[in-house]
Structure formats: structure tokens, C-alpha cells
Short mmCIF file of C-alpha atoms in Angstrom, two decimals:
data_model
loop_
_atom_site.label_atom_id
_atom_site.label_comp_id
_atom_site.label_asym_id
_atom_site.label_seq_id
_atom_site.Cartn_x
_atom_site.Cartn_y
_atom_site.Cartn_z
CA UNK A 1018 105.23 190.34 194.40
CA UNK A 1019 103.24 193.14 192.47
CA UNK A 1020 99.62 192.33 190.80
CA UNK A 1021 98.79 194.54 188.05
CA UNK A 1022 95.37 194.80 186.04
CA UNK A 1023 96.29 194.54 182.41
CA UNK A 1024 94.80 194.63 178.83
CA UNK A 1025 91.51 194.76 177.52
CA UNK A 1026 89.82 195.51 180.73
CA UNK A 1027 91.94 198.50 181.39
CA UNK A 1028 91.17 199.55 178.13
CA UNK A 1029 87.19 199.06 178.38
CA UNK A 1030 87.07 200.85 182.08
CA UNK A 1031 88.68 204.11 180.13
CA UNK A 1032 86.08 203.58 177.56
CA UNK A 1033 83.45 202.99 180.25
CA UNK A 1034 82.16 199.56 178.79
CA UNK A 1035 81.08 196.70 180.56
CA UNK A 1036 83.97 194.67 182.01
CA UNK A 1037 83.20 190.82 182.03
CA UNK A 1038 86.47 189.61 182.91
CA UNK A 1039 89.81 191.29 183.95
CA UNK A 1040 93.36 190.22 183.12
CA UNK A 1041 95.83 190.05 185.77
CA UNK A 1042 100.02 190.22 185.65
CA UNK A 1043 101.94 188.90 189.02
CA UNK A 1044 105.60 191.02 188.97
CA UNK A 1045 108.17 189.87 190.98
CA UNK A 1046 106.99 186.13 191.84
CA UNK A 1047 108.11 182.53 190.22
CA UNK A 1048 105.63 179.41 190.36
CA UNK A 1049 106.27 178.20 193.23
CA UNK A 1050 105.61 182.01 195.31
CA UNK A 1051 101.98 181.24 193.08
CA UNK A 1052 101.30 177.87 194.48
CA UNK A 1053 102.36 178.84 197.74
CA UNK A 1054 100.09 181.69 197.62
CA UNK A 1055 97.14 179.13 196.99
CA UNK A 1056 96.84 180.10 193.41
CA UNK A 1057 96.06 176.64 190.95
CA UNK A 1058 98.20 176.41 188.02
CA UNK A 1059 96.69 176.01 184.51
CA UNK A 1060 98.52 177.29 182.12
CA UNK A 1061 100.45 174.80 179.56
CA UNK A 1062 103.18 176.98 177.64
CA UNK A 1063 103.76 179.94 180.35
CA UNK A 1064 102.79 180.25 184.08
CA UNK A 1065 99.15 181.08 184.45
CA UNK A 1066 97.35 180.68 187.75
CA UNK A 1067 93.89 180.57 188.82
CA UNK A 1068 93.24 183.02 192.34
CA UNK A 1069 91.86 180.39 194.78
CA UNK A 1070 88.56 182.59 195.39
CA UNK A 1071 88.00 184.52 192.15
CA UNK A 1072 88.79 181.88 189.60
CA UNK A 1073 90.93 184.18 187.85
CA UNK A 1074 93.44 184.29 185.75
CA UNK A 1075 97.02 185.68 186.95
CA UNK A 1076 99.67 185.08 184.75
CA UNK A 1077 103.45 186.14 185.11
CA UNK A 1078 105.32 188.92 183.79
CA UNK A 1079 106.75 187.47 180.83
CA UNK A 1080 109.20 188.16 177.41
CA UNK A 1081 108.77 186.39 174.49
CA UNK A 1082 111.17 185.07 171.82
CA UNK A 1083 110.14 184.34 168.12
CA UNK A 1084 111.28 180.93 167.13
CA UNK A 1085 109.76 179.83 163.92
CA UNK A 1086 106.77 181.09 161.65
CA UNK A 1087 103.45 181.58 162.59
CA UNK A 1088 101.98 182.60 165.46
CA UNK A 1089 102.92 179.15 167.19
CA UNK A 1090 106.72 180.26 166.98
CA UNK A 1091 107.50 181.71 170.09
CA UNK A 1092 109.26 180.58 173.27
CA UNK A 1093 108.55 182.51 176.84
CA UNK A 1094 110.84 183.51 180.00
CA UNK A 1095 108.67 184.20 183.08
CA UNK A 1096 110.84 185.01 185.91
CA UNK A 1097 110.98 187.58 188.99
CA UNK A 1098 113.26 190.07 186.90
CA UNK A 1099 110.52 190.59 184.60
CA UNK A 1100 109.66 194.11 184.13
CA UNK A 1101 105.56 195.06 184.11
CA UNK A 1102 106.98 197.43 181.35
CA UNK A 1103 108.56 194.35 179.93
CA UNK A 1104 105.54 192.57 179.49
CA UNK A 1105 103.49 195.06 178.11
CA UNK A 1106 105.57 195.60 175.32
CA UNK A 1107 105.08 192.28 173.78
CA UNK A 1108 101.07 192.84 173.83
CA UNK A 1109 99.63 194.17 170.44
CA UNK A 1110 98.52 197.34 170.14
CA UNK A 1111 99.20 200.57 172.54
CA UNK A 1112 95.28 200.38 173.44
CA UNK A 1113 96.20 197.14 175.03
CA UNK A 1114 99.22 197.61 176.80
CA UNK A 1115 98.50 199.73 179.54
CA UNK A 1116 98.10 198.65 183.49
CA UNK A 1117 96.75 199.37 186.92
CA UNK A 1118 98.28 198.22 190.13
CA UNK A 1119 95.92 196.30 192.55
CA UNK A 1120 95.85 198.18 195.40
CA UNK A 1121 92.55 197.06 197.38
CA UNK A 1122 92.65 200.19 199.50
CA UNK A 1123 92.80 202.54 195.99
CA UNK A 1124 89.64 203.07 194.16
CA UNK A 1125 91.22 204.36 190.84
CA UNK A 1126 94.81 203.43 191.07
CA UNK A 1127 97.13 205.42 189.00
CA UNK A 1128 97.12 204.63 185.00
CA UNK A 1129 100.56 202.82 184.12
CA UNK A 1130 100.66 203.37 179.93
CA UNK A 1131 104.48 203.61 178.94
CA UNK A 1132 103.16 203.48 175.49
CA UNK A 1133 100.51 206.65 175.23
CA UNK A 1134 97.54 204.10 174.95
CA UNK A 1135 95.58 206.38 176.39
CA UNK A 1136 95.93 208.73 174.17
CA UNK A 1137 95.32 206.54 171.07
CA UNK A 1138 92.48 205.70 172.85
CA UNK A 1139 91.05 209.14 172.78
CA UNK A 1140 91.56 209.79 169.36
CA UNK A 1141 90.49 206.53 168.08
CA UNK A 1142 93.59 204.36 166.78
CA UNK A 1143 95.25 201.62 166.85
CA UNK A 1144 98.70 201.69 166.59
CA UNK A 1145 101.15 198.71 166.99
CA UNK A 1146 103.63 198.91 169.82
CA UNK A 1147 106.83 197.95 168.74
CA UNK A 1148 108.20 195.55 165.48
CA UNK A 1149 107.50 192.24 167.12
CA UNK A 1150 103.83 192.98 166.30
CA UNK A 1151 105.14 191.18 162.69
CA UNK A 1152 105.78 188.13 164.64
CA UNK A 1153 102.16 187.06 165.21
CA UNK A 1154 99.72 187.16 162.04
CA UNK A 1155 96.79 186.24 164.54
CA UNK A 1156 97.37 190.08 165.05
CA UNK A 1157 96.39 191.54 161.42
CA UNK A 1158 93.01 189.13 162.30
CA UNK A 1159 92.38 190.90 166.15
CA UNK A 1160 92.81 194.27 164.53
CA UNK A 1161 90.46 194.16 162.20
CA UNK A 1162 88.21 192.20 165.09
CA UNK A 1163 88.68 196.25 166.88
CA UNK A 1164 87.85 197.61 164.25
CA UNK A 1165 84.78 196.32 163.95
CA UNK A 1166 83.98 196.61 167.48
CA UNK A 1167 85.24 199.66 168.19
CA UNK A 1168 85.23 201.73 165.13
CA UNK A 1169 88.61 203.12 165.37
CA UNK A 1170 91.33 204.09 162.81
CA UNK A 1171 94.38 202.04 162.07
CA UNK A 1172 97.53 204.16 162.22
CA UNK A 1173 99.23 204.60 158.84
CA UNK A 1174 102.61 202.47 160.14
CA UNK A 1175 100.35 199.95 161.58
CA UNK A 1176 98.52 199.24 158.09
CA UNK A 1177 101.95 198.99 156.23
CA UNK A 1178 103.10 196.78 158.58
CA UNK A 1179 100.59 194.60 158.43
CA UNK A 1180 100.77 194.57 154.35
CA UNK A 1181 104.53 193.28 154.65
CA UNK A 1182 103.88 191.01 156.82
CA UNK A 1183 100.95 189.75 154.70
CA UNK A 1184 103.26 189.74 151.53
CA UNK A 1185 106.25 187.88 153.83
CA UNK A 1186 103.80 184.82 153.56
CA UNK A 1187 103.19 185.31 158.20
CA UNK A 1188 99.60 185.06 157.17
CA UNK A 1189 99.66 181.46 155.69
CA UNK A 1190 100.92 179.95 158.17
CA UNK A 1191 97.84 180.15 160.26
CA UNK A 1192 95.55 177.29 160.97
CA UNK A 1193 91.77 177.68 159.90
CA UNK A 1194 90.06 177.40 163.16
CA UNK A 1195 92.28 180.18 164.68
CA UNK A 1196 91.17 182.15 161.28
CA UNK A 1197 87.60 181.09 161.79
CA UNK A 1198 87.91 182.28 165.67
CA UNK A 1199 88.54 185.46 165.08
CA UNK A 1200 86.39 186.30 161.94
CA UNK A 1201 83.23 184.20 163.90
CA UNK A 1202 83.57 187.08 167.20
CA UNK A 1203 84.57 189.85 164.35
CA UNK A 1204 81.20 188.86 162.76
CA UNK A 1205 79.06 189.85 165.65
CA UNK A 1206 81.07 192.93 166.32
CA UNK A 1207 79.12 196.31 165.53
CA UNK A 1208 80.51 197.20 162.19
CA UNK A 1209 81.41 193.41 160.49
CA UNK A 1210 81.84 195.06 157.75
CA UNK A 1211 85.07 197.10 158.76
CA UNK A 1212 86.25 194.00 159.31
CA UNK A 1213 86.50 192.46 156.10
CA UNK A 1214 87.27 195.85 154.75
CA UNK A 1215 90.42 195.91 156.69
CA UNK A 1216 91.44 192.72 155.90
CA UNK A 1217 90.87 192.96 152.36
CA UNK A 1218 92.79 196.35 152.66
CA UNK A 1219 96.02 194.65 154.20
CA UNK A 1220 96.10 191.90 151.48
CA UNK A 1221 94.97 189.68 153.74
CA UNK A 1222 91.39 188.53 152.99
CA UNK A 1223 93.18 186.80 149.71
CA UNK A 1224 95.00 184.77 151.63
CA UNK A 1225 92.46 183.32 154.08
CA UNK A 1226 89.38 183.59 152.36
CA UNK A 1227 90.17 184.60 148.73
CA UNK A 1228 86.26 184.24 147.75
CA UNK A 1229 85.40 186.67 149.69
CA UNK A 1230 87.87 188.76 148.03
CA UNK A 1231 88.33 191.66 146.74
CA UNK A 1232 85.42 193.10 149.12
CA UNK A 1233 83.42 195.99 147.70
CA UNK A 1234 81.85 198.44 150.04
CA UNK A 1235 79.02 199.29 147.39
CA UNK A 1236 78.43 195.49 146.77
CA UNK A 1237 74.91 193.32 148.05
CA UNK A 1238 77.15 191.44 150.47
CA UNK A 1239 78.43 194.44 152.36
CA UNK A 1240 74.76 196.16 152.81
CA UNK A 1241 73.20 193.08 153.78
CA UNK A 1242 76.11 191.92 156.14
CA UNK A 1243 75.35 195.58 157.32
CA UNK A 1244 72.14 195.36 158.04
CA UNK A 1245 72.47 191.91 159.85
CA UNK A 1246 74.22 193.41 162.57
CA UNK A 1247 71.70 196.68 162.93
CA UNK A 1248 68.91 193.73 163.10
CA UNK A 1249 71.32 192.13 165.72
CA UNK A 1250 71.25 188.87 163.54
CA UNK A 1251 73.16 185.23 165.38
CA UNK A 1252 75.90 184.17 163.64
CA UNK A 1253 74.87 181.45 161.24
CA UNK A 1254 72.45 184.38 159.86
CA UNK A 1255 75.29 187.16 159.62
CA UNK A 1256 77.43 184.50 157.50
CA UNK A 1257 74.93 183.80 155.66
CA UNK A 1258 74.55 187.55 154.63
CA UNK A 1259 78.49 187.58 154.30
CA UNK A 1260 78.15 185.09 151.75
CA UNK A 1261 74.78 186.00 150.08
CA UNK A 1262 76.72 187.32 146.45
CA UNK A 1263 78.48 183.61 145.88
CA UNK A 1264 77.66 180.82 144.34
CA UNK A 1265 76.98 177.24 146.08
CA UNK A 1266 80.68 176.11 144.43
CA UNK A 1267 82.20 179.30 146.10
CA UNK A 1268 80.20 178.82 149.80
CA UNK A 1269 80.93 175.66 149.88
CA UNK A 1270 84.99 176.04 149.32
CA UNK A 1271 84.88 178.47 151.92
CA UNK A 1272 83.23 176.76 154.30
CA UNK A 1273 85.68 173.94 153.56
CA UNK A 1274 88.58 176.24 154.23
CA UNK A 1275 87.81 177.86 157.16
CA UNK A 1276 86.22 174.70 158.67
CA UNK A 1277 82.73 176.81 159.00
CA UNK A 1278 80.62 174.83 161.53
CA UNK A 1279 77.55 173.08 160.10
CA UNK A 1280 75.13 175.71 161.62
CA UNK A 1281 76.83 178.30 159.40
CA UNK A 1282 77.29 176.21 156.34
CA UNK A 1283 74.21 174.97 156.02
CA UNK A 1284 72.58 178.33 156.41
CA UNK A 1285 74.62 180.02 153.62
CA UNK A 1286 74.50 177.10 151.08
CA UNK A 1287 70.73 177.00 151.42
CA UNK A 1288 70.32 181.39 150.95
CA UNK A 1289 72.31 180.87 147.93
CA UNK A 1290 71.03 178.11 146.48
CA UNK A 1291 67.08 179.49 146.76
CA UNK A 1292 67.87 183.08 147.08
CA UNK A 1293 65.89 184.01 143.79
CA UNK A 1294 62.64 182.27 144.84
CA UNK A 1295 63.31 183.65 148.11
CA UNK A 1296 63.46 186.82 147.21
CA UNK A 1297 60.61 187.13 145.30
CA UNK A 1298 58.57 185.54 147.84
CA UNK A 1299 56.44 188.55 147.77
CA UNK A 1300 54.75 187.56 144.42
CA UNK A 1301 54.87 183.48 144.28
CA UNK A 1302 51.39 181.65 144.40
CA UNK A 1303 50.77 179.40 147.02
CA UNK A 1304 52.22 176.45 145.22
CA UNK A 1305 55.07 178.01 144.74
CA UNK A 1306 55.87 178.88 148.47
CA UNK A 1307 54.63 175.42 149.34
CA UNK A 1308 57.50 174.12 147.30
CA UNK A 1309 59.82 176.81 148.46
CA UNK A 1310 59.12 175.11 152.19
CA UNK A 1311 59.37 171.62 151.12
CA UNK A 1312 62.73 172.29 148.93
CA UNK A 1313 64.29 174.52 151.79
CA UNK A 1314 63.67 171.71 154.38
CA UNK A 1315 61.37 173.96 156.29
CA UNK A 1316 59.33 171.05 157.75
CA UNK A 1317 62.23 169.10 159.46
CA UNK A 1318 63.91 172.16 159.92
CA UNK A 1319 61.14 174.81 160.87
CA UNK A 1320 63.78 176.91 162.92
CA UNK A 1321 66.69 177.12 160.55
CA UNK A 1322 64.13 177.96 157.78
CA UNK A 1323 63.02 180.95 159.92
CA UNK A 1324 66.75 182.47 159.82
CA UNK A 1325 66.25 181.93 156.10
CA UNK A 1326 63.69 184.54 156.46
CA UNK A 1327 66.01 186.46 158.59
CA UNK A 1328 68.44 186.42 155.80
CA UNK A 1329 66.17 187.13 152.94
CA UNK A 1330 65.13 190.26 154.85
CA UNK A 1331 68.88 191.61 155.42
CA UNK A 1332 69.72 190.69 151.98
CA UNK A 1333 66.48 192.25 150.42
CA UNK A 1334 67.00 194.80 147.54
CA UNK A 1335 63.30 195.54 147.52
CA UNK A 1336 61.55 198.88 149.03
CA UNK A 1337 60.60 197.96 152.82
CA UNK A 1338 57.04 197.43 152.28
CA UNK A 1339 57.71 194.70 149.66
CA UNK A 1340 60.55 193.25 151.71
CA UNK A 1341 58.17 192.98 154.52
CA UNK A 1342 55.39 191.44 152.46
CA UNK A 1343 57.63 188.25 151.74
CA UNK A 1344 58.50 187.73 155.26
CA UNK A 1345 55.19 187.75 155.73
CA UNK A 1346 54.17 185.61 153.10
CA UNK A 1347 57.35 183.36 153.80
CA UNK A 1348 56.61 182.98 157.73
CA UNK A 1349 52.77 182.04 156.57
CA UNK A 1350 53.65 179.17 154.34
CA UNK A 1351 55.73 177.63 156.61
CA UNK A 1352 53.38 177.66 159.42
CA UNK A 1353 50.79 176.52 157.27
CA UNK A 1354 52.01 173.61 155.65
CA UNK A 1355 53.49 173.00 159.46
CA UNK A 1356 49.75 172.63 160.16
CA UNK A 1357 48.52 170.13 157.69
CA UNK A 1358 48.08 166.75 159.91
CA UNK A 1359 50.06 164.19 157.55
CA UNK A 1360 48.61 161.70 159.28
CA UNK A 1361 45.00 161.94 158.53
CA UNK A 1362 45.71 162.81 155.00
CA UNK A 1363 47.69 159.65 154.64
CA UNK A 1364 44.74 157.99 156.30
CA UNK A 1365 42.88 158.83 153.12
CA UNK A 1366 44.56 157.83 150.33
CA UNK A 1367 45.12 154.29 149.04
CA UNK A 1368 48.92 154.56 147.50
CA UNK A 1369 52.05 155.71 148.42
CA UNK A 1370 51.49 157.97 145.20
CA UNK A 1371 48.20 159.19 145.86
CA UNK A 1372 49.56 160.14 149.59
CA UNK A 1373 52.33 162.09 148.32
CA UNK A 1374 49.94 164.34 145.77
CA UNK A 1375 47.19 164.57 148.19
CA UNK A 1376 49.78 165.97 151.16
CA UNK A 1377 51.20 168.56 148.26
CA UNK A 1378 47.69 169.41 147.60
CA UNK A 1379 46.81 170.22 151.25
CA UNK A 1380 49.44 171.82 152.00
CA UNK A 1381 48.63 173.99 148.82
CA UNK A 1382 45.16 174.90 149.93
CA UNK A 1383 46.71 175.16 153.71
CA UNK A 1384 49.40 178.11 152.40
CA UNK A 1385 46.96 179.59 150.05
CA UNK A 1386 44.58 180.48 152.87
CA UNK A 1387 47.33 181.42 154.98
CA UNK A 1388 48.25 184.41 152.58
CA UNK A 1389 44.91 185.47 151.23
CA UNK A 1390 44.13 187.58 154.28
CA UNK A 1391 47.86 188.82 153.70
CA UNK A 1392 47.72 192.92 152.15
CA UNK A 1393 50.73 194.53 151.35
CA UNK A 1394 51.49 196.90 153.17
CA UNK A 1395 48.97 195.84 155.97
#
């Protein structure tokens, strides 16, 4: 039995990132070498085994075989004739194929990289490893997920594979949370917007989410997506900026396609449906901003209606001392008419009518104080 470090970690160490969590592959061993070892079985569809003191994962060398479309299609022989070179092949790109044996006594154990990851590595790339990479569209999705985390180049054969296999129909055959996965972590990457580039570029943005598509580098979407990540925006708000050229009809089919989670849905359906008031929160009166509040759901929703701010920043085609002026202005009105005790106004009118107009007048006076002490570019 041989334990090799595999994958992404390998991969992160040459690149001296941050390792969270390491990948392991057990050569040599079946199941039942694992259990007697002490190592907990988990896995469902191949042998993958938790270390008894580490918690984690070891899996088996292993081949795969592809049985049907999609990336569900595929059947798996784990056995102790498994090569380590074997098992690397079937991984995606050369970046991610390359090993390390565990050797407790070695501090840097020799690189294993029978593919030249390393030297893709250096110069940026991602290359595929071998033709099976057609087999599994989830891998058009993860490359474009490196791409915006990394920043790399895709490798001329790599791209045209990934157009056939977009144009062979692989692509529609996966599942919208799996689609969802992978944009959501490719979203809150560095570059987000490499990401859709690429997929747009490989056909495949059309097929999973055609509103999005085709992307334009130059367009509001792409600078304000942009700037979301440089402001280190959450996720709802980053979709939201994704999203920020559509209509309402057009947000809410994609939501419905990808399955979007509320969070997200609700944040881009709101930007879009207010995003001219919003925008030109800078110059509204006070009533005006009181409504934008009360229309936006800021009062039951005070937090979400502060990553509407977020978004109307990000997505803000003004000069930066204007932009800044209606967050301002935006982030007053809603603690303002936040501050306006209900209560005691209710407590003074005599109808149900009278109490709704006098709580839209305080609220008024409350947001109209809030901004007169409010200069541009103060």
C-alpha cells in the first residue's frame, strides 16, 4: 500500500497558496486492507475512506469507464493493480494531475507529474490531459471556475475541445444545481468575469444560461460584475451585478433555470426592477427616497436593502463622487425612516387612513433631515 498526495493541493503548494484540505490516493490496497487499517468508509459510487485521526479523505486508485451521457455516465474499477499513473490520467486538466508520495520522514517528497503539469503551471495554462476530458461537461464549467481564479490561459486544443463537446449536446445533459455549483464558487473567484467569458467563448453559456448570453466584455454587466469582486462583494450581491443589464422577465427565467437560491433571486429581481430610481438616488427629494425604502422592502428587510446599496454602487455609471453621494443619501433614508417610532405615530391618528399618511409624512420629514446635512462630495 502506497499513499500519494494528489490534485488541487499539489497544485496550490507549487503555487504557494493556502492549502485547506489535501486529497489523498491509496495504491496498492482493496477495501477491506482500508477498514483493516482503521480507515471509515464513506464513499457511495467508488471506495473513499476517512483516516481514523485526520478525518480525511483517501480514496483508491481508480479507472473510469464512460457509460452513458452526462457527467453521471461513468462506471469505476478500484483495485490493487491500479496504477497512480492510472489514476491521474482520468483527472481534468495537467495542473491537476500531478502527485506526491507520503513519506512522513520527507519534507518535500519528489514531484510525480507524468503529464508536464508543472510546467503548464508555470506558464499559465490549462490544458486537458487526454480525450476522456469530453466525457464529463461538468469540466467545460471547472475550467472556466480556474480561470477565474487563477487567471490562466486555456490551451488552444483544450478550447476546441470543449466547443465540440458543447455542439455534441454533453452540455445539456447537466442538471441545474451542478450548473449553479460551479458558476455560484466561479462567482466569488477573482476575475468572475473570465468566467462567463469563457463560457460564452466555448458555446456554452447558450446552453445553460442563454440570457446571459452572448456576454460582452464592454457591456454594464461585465464592469459592474467586475467591480463586485474588487469590492469583495457576497454572492447574492455579485449576481445581482451579473444580472444588472436584464429585465425582471429575463432574471426571473434564469433564476428559474438554474434554481438560483432565494437570497440571490430576490436580490437581482429587486436591482432590476428599481435600478433607475436607484441610481439616481443622488438627486431624489426626500419623498422620493422614502418611497424608494418603502417599495424596496427596506423596513422588513433593512439588511438585504443595504446590499441593494452595495449593488447600486458596483453597477454605478456615475463619476465616484456622485456614486458616493447616493450611497450616502440611500444608507440615510433607510436609517431614517428605520427611526420613525410607528407606534406613537399610530397613537395619534384616529383612522387606519389617517395612520398610513401621517407614518408617510414622518418618515418624509425623518429622511429629509437625514440628507440635508448630506454635501456632495463631503
Amino acid at each position: 500500500m502506497k499513499i500519494y498526495q494528489v490534485g488541487g493541493s499539489v497544485r496550490d503548494e507549487l503555487l504557494g497558496l493556502p492549502v485547506v484540505d489535501r486529497d489523498w490516493v491509496v495504491v496498492g490496497a482493496t477495501p477491506e486492507d482500508m477498514v483493516r487499517a482503521g480507515f471509515k468508509p464513506v464513499g457511495r459510487d467508488f471506495p473513499v475512506f476517512l483516516h481514523p485521526q485526520t478525518n480525511e479523505e483517501y480514496a483508491l486508485a481508480r479507472t473510469e469507464r464512460k457509460t452513458a451521457p452526462g457527467y453521471r455516465g461513468f462506471t469505476f474499477h478500484a483495485a490493487r493493480d491500479v496504477t497512480l499513473e492510472e489514476d491521474l490520467a482520468r483527472r481534468d486538466f495537467t495542473v491537476n494531475a500531478m502527485a506526491r508520495q507520503a513519506q512522513p520522514e520527507v519534507i518535500d517528497a519528489p514531484l510525480i507529474d507524468p503529464f508536464n503539469g508543472a510546467r503548464d503551471l508555470r506558464n499559465g495554462v490549462l490544458r486537458h490531459i487526454g480525450p476522456a476530458f469530453s466525457e464529463d461537461p461538468v469540466r467545460i464549467l471547472r475550467c472556466a471556475r480556474f480561470v477565474a481564479r487563477f487567471g490562466f490561459q486555456v490551451a488552444p486544443e483544450t478550447m476546441a475541445l470543449m466547443r465540440t463537446m458543447t455542439l455534441a449536446g454533453e452540455v445539456d445533459a447537466l442538471v441545474p444545481e451542478r450548473v449553479w455549483q460551479e458558476v455560484a464558487r466561479g462567482l466569488m473567484e477573482r476575475e468572475p468575469v473570465a468566467m462567463i467569458a469563457l463560457l460564452d467563448e466555448a458555446g456554452a453559456l447558450a446552453r445553460v444560461a442563454p440570457e446571459l448570453a452572448p456576454w460582452r466584455l464592454a457591456s454594464g454587466a461585465a464592469r459592474a460584475l467586475a467591480a463586485a469582486a474588487r469590492a469583495d462583494l457576497i454572492l447574492a450581491e455579485r449576481f445581482a451585478a451579473l444580472c444588472s443589464d436584464l429585465g425582471v422577465g429575463a432574471v426571473d427565467r434564469l433564476c428559474a433555470r438554474l434554481k438560483v437560491p432565494n437570497d440571490c433571486r430576490e436580490l437581482a429581481a429587486l436591482y432590476v426592477r428599481h435600478h433607475e430610481k436607484l441610481q439616481a438616488a443622488a438627486s431624489l427629494d426626500a419623498k422620493a427616497l422614502a418611497e424608494l425604502v418603502r417599495i424596496a422592502d427596506g423596513l422588513r428587510q433593512s439588511a438585504r436593502f443595504s446590499a441593494l446599496i452595495a449593488v447600486t454602487s458596483v453597477c454605478s455609471r456615475s463619476n465616484d463622487s456622485r456614486a458616493a453621494l447616493a450611497r450616502r443619501r440611500l444608507h440615510a433614508a433607510l436609517a431614517a425612516v428605520q427611526g420613525v417610532d410607528a407606534g406613537e405615530v399610530a397613537r395619534q391618528a384616529s383612522t387606519p387612513l389617517a395612520i398610513q399618511a401621517a407614518l408617510r409624512q414622518a418618515r418624509e420629514r425623518a429622511v429629509a433631515d437625514a440628507i440635508a446635512d448630506i454635501v456632495p462630495g463631503a
